[in-house]
Tab-separated table of C-alpha atoms and ligand atoms in Angstrom:
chain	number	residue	atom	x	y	z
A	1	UNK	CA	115.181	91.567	127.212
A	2	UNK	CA	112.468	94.198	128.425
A	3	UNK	CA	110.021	96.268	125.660
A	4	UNK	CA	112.451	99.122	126.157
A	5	UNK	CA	115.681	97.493	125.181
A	6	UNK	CA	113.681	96.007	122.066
A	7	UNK	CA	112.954	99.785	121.739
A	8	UNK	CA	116.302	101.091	122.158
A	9	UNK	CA	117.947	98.265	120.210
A	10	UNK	CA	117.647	100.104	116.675
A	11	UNK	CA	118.010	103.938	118.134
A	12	UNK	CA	119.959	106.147	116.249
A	13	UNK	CA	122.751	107.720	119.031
A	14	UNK	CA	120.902	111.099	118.817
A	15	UNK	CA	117.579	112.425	118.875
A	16	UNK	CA	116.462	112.967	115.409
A	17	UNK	CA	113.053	114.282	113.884
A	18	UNK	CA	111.036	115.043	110.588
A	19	UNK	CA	107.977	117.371	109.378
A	20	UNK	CA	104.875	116.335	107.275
A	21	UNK	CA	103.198	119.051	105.031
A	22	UNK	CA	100.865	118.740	102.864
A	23	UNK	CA	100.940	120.795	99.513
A	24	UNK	CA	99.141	123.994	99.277
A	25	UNK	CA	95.759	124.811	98.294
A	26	UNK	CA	96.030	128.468	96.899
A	27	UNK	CA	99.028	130.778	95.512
A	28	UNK	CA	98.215	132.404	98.946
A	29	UNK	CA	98.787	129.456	101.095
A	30	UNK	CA	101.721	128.605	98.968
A	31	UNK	CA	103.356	132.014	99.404
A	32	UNK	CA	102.787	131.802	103.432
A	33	UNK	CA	104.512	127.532	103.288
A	34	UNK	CA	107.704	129.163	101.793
A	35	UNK	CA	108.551	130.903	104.342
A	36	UNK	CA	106.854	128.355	106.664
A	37	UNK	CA	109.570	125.528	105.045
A	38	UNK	CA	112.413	128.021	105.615
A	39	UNK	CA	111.848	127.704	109.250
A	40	UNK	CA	111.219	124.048	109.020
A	41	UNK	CA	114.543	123.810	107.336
A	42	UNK	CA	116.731	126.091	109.679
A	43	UNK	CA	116.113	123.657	112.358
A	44	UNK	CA	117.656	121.141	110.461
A	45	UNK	CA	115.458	117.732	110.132
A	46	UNK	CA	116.392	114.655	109.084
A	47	UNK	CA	113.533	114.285	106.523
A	48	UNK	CA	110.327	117.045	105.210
A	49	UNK	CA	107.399	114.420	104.222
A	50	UNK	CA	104.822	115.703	101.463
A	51	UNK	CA	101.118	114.548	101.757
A	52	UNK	CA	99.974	113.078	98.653
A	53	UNK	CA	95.933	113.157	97.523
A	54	UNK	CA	94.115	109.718	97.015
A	55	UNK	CA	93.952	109.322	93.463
A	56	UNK	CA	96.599	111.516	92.762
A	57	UNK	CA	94.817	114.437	93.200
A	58	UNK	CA	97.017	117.699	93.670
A	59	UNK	CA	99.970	115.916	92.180
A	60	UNK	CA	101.580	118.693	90.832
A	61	UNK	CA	101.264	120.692	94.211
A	62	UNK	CA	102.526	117.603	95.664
A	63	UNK	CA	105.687	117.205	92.814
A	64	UNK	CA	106.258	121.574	93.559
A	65	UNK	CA	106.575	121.445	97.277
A	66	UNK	CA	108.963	118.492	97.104
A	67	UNK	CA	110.653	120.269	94.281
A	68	UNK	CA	110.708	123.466	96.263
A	69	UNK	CA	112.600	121.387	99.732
A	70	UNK	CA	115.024	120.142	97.264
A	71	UNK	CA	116.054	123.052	95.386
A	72	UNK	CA	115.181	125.990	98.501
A	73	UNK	CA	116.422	123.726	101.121
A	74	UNK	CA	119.124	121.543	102.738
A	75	UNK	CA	116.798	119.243	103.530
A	76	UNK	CA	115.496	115.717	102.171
A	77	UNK	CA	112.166	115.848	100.880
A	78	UNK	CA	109.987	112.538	101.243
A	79	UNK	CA	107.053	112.038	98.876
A	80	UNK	CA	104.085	110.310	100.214
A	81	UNK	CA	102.392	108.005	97.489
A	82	UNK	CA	99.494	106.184	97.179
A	83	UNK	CA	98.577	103.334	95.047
A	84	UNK	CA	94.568	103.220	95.100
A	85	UNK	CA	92.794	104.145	91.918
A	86	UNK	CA	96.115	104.766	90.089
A	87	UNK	CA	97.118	102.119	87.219
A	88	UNK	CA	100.408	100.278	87.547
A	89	UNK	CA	101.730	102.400	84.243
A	90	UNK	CA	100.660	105.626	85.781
A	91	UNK	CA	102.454	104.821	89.376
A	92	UNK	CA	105.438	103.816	87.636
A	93	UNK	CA	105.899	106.861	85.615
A	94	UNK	CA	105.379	108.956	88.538
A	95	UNK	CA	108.297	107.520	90.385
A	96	UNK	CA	110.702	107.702	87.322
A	97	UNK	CA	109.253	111.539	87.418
A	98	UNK	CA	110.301	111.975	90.737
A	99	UNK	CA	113.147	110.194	90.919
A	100	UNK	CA	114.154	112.582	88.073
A	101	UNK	CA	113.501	115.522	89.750
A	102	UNK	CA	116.233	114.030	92.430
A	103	UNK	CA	113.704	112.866	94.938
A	104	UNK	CA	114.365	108.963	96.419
A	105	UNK	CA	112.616	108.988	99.357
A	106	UNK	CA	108.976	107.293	99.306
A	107	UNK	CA	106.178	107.058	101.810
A	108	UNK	CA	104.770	104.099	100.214
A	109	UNK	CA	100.601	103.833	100.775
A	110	UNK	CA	97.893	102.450	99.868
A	111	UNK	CA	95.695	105.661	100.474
A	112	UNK	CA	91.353	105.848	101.026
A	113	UNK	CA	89.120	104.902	98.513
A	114	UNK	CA	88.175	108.212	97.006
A	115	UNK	CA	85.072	109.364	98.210
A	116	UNK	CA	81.557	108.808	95.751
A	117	UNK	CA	84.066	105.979	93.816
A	118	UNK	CA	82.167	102.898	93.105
A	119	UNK	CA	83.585	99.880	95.219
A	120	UNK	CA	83.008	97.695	91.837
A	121	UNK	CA	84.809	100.347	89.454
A	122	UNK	CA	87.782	97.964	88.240
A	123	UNK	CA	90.382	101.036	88.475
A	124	UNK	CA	89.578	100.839	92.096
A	125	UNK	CA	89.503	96.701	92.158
A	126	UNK	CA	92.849	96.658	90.181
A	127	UNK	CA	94.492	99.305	93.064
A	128	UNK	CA	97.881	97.604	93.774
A	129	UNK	CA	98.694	96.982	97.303
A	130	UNK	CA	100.989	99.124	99.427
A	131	UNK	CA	103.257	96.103	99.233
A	132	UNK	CA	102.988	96.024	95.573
A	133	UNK	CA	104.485	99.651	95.492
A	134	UNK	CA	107.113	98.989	98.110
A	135	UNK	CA	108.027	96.681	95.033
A	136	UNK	CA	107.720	98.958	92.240
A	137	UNK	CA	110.319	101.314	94.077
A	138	UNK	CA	112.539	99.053	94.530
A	139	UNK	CA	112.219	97.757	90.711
A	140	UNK	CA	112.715	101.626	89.603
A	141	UNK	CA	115.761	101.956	91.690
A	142	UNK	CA	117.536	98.784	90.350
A	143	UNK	CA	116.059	100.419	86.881
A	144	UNK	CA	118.676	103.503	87.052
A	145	UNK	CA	122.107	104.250	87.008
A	146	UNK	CA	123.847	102.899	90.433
A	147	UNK	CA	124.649	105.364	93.374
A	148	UNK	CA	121.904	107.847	91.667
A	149	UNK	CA	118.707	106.508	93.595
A	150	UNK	CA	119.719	105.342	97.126
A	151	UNK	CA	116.887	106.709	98.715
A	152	UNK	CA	114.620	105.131	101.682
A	153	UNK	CA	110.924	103.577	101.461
A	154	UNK	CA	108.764	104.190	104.465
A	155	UNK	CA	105.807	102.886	105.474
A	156	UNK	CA	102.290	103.703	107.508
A	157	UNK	CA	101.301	101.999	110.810
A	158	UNK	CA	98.313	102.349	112.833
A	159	UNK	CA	98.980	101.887	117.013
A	160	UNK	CA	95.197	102.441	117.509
A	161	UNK	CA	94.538	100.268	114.448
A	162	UNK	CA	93.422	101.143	110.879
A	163	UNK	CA	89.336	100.686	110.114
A	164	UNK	CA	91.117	97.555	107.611
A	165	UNK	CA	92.921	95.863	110.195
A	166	UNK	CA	92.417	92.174	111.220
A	167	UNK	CA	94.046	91.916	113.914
A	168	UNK	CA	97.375	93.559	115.688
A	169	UNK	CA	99.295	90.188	114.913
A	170	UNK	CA	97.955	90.609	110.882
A	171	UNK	CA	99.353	93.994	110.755
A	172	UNK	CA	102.535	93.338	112.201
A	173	UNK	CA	103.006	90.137	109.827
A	174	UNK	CA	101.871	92.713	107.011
A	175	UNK	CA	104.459	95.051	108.445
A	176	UNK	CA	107.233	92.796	108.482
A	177	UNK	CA	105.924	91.661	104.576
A	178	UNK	CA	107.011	95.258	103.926
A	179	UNK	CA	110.178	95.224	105.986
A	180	UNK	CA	110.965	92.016	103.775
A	181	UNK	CA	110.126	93.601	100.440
A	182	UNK	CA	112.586	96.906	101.333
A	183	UNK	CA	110.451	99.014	103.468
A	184	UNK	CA	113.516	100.945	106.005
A	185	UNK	CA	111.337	102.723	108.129
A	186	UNK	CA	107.544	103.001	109.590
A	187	UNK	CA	106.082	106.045	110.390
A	188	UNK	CA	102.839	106.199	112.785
A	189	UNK	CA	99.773	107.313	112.295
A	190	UNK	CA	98.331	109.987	115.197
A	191	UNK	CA	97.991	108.637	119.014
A	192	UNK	CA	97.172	110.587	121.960
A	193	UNK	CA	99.029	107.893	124.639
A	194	UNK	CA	102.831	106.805	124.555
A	195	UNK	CA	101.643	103.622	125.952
A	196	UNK	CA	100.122	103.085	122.267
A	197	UNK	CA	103.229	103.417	120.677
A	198	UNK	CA	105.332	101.788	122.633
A	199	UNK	CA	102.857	98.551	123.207
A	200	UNK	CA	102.811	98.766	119.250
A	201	UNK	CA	106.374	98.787	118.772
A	202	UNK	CA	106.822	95.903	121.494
A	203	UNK	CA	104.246	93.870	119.638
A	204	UNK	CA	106.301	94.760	116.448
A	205	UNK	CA	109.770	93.743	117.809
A	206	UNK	CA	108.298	90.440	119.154
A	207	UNK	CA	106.960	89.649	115.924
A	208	UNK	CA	110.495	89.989	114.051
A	209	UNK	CA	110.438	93.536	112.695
A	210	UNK	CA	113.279	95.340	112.840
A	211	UNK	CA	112.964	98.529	110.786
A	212	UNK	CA	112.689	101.955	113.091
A	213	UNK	CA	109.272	102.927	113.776
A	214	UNK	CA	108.876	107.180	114.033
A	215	UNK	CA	105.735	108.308	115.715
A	216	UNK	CA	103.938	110.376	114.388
A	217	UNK	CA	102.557	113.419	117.130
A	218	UNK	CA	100.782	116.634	116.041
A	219	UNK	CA	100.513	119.557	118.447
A	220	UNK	CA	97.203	121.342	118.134
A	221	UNK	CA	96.249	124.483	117.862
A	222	UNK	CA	92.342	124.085	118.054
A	223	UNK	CA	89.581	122.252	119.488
A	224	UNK	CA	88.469	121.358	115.492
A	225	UNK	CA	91.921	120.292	114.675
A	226	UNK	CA	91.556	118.005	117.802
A	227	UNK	CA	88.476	116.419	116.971
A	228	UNK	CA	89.937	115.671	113.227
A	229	UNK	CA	92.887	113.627	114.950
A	230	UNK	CA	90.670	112.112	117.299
A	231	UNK	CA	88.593	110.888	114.341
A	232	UNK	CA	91.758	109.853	112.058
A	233	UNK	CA	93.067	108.135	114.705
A	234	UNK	CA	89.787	106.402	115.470
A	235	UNK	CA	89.815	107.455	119.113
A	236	UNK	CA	88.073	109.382	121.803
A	237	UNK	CA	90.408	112.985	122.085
A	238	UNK	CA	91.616	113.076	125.880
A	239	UNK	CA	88.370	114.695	127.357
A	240	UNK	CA	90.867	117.220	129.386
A	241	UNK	CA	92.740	118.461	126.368
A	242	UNK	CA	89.379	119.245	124.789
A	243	UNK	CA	87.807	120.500	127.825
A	244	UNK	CA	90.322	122.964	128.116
A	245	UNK	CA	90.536	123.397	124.831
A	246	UNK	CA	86.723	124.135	124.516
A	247	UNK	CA	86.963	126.550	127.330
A	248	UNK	CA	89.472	128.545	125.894
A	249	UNK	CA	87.741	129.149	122.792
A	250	UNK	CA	88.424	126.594	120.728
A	251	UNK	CA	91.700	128.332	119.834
A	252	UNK	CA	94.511	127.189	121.943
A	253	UNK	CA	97.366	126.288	120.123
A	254	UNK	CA	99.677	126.437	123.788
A	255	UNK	CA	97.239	123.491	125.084
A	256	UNK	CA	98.406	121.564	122.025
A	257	UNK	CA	102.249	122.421	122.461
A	258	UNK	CA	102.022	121.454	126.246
A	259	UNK	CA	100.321	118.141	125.580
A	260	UNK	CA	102.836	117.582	122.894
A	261	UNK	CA	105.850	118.007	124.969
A	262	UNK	CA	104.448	115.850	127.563
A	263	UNK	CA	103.506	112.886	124.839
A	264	UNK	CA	107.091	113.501	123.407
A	265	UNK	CA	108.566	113.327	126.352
A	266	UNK	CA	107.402	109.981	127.195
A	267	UNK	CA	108.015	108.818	123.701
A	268	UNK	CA	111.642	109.542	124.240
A	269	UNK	CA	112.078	107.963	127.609
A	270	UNK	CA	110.276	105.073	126.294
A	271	UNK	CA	112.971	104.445	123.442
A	272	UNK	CA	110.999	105.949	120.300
A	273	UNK	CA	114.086	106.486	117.853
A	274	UNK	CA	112.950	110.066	116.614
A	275	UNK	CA	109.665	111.987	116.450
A	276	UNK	CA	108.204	112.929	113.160
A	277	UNK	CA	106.314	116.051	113.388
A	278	UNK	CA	102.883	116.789	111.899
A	279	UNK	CA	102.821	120.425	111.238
A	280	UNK	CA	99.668	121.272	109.897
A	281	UNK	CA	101.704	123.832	107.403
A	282	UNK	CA	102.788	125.904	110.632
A	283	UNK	CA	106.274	126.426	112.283
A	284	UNK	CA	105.330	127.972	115.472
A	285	UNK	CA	104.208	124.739	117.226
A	286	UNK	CA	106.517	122.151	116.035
A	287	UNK	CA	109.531	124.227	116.856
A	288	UNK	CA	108.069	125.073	120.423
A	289	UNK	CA	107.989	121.486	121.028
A	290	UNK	CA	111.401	121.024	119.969
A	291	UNK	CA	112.786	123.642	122.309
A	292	UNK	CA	110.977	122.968	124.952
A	293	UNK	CA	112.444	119.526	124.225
A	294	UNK	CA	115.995	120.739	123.669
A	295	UNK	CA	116.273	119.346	120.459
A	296	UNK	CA	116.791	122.803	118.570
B	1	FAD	P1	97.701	99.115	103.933
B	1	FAD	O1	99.119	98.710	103.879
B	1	FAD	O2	96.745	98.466	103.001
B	1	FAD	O3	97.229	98.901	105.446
B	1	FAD	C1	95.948	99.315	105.919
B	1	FAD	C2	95.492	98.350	107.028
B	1	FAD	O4	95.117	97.110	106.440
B	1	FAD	C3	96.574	98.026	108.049
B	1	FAD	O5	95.966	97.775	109.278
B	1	FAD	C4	97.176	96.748	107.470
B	1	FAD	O6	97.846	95.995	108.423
B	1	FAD	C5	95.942	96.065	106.904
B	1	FAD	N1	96.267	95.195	105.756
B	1	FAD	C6	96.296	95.559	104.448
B	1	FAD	N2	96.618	94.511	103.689
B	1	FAD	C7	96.833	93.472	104.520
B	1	FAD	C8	97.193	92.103	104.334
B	1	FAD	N3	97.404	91.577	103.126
B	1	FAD	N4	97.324	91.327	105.428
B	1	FAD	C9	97.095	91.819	106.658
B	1	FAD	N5	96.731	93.102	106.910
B	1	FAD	C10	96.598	93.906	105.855
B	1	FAD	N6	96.772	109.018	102.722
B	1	FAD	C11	96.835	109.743	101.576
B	1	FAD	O7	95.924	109.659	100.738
B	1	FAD	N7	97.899	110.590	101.314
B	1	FAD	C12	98.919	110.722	102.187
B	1	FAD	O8	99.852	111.476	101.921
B	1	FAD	C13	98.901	109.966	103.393
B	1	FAD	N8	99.905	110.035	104.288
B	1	FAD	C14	99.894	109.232	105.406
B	1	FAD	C15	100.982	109.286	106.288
B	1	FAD	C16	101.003	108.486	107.431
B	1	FAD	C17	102.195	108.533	108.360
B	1	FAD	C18	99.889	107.646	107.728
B	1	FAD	C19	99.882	106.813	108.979
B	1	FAD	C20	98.804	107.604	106.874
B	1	FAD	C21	98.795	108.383	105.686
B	1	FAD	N9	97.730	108.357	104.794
B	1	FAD	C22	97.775	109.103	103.641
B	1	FAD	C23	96.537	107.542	105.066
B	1	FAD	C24	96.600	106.138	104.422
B	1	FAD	O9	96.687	106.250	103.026
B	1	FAD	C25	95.335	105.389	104.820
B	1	FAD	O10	95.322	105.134	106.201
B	1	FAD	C26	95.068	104.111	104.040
B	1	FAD	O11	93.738	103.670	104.351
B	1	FAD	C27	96.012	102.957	104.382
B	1	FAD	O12	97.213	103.047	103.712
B	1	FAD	P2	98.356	101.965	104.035
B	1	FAD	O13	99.417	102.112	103.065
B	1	FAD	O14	98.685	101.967	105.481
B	1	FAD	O15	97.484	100.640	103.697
């Protein structure tokens, strides 16, 4: 079996794909994502991810956008999480919390340590693993009624690596680990090649994971926003996109839709199940690339 049949083995029949946003910083911004989710929703995605701060930090803006998909929306909000610097207790009473506000579907992570935090403090040596909170979601869904939390737990992976990684074959044992403990999806994080991806899922499928793996593509707007990818991802930014990019200003959010189209494109013919959106809070790009892509 070729890397593309592994690929197209677990494919859904159509083309699906999903938004991240993160939860805004000001009534301002939060009056402008509104109408920004609106458009989001009209086109009809299979999932809306919400960012979630290290430590917990804007929870409540986190808990008011998901809150806001669910009851605005047709659409099934996904909450990011992350375990670092958050006690067992405290993790477990957020879930309950969102599970009660009718949200099931996790993005389970470990998250950064939080920046000045001492690497002794024992709130950040007692951080549970993101394996440990793949297993406290499951334990809070067997916890409620049956049928009223059948929701999904994703999970992070890193194509270019993570700056924690052993090796490729230690994350994809660590992957499957999650698969194992109830993990039903993997999103990815930022890339600039397809060949990243799909080498990554490859390497996945050999090593026994089955679980769909979304990646994870951002079209953007500006030469900044570029470099921030770049640096998340741990990679150079393709010198030609930022060349361009540089010449035009710095602004040039059609560079970014262009290059995403192309990346997507590839994805696609390469097997990648879906494509999960990063949209910066903006609906312009993302649904260029989607009708460009004749997917909306
Ligand atoms: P881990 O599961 O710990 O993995 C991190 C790396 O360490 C991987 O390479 C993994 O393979 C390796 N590793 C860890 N433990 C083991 C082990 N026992 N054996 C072998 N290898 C191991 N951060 C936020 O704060 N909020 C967000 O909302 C958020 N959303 C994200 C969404 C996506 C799609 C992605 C890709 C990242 C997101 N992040 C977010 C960033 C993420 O929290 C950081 O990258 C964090 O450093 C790692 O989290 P994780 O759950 O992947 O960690």
């Amino acid at each position: 079996m070729s890397a593309s049949d592994l690929l197209v083995a677990s494919a859904p029949t159509k083309t699906r794909f999903s938004f991240e946003v993160f939860p805004p910083r000001s009534n301002q911004a939060a009056l402008a994502l509104g109408a920004v989710i609106q458009h989001l929703a009209a086109t009809r995605p299979e999932f809306i991810s919400v960012t979630y701060g290290a430590n917990g930090s804007h929870r409540e803006a986190t808990l008011d956008l998901l809150k806001h998909i669910r009851k605005h929306t047709d659409v099934l909000p996904m909450a990011h999480l992350t375990t670092v610097a958050t006690p067992r207790e405290q993790l477990e009473a957020v879930i309950q919390g969102l599970m009660d506000a009718g949200i099931h579907d996790f993005l389970a992570l470990r998250g950064d340590n939080p920046r000045g935090m001492d690497e002794a403090d024992p709130l950040l040596q007692d951080s549970l693993s993101s394996l440990e909170l793949i297993n406290l979601l499951s334990a809070a869904r067997a916890s409620r009624p049956a049928f009223t939390s059948v929701g999904r737990t994703a999970v992070a992976v890193y194509p270019t690596g993570h700056p924690q990684s052993r090796s490729l074959e230690a994350d994809i044992d660590w992957l499957l680990q999650k698969e194992q403990a109830g993990a039903s999806l993997a999103i990815t994080q930022l890339f600039f090649y397809a060949e990243e991806y799909l080498e990554f899922v490859a390497a996945a499928r050999a090593g026994g994971v089955k679980l769909p793996i979304l990646p994870g593509v951002m079209p953007v707007s500006t030469s900044q926003q570029l470099r921030k990818v770049a640096e998340l991802a741990g990679q150079q930014a393709p010198t030609e996109l930022e060349r361009a990019m540089d010449s035009a200003g710095g602004f040039a959010p059609e560079l970014g839709v262009e290059y995403a189209i192309k990346l997507c494109r590839e994805l696609l013919a390469g097997g990648a199940p879906s494509l999960h959106l990063y949209t910066f809070n903006k609906h312009e790009q993302v649904t260029a690339v989607l009708r460009e892509l004749e997917l909306i």
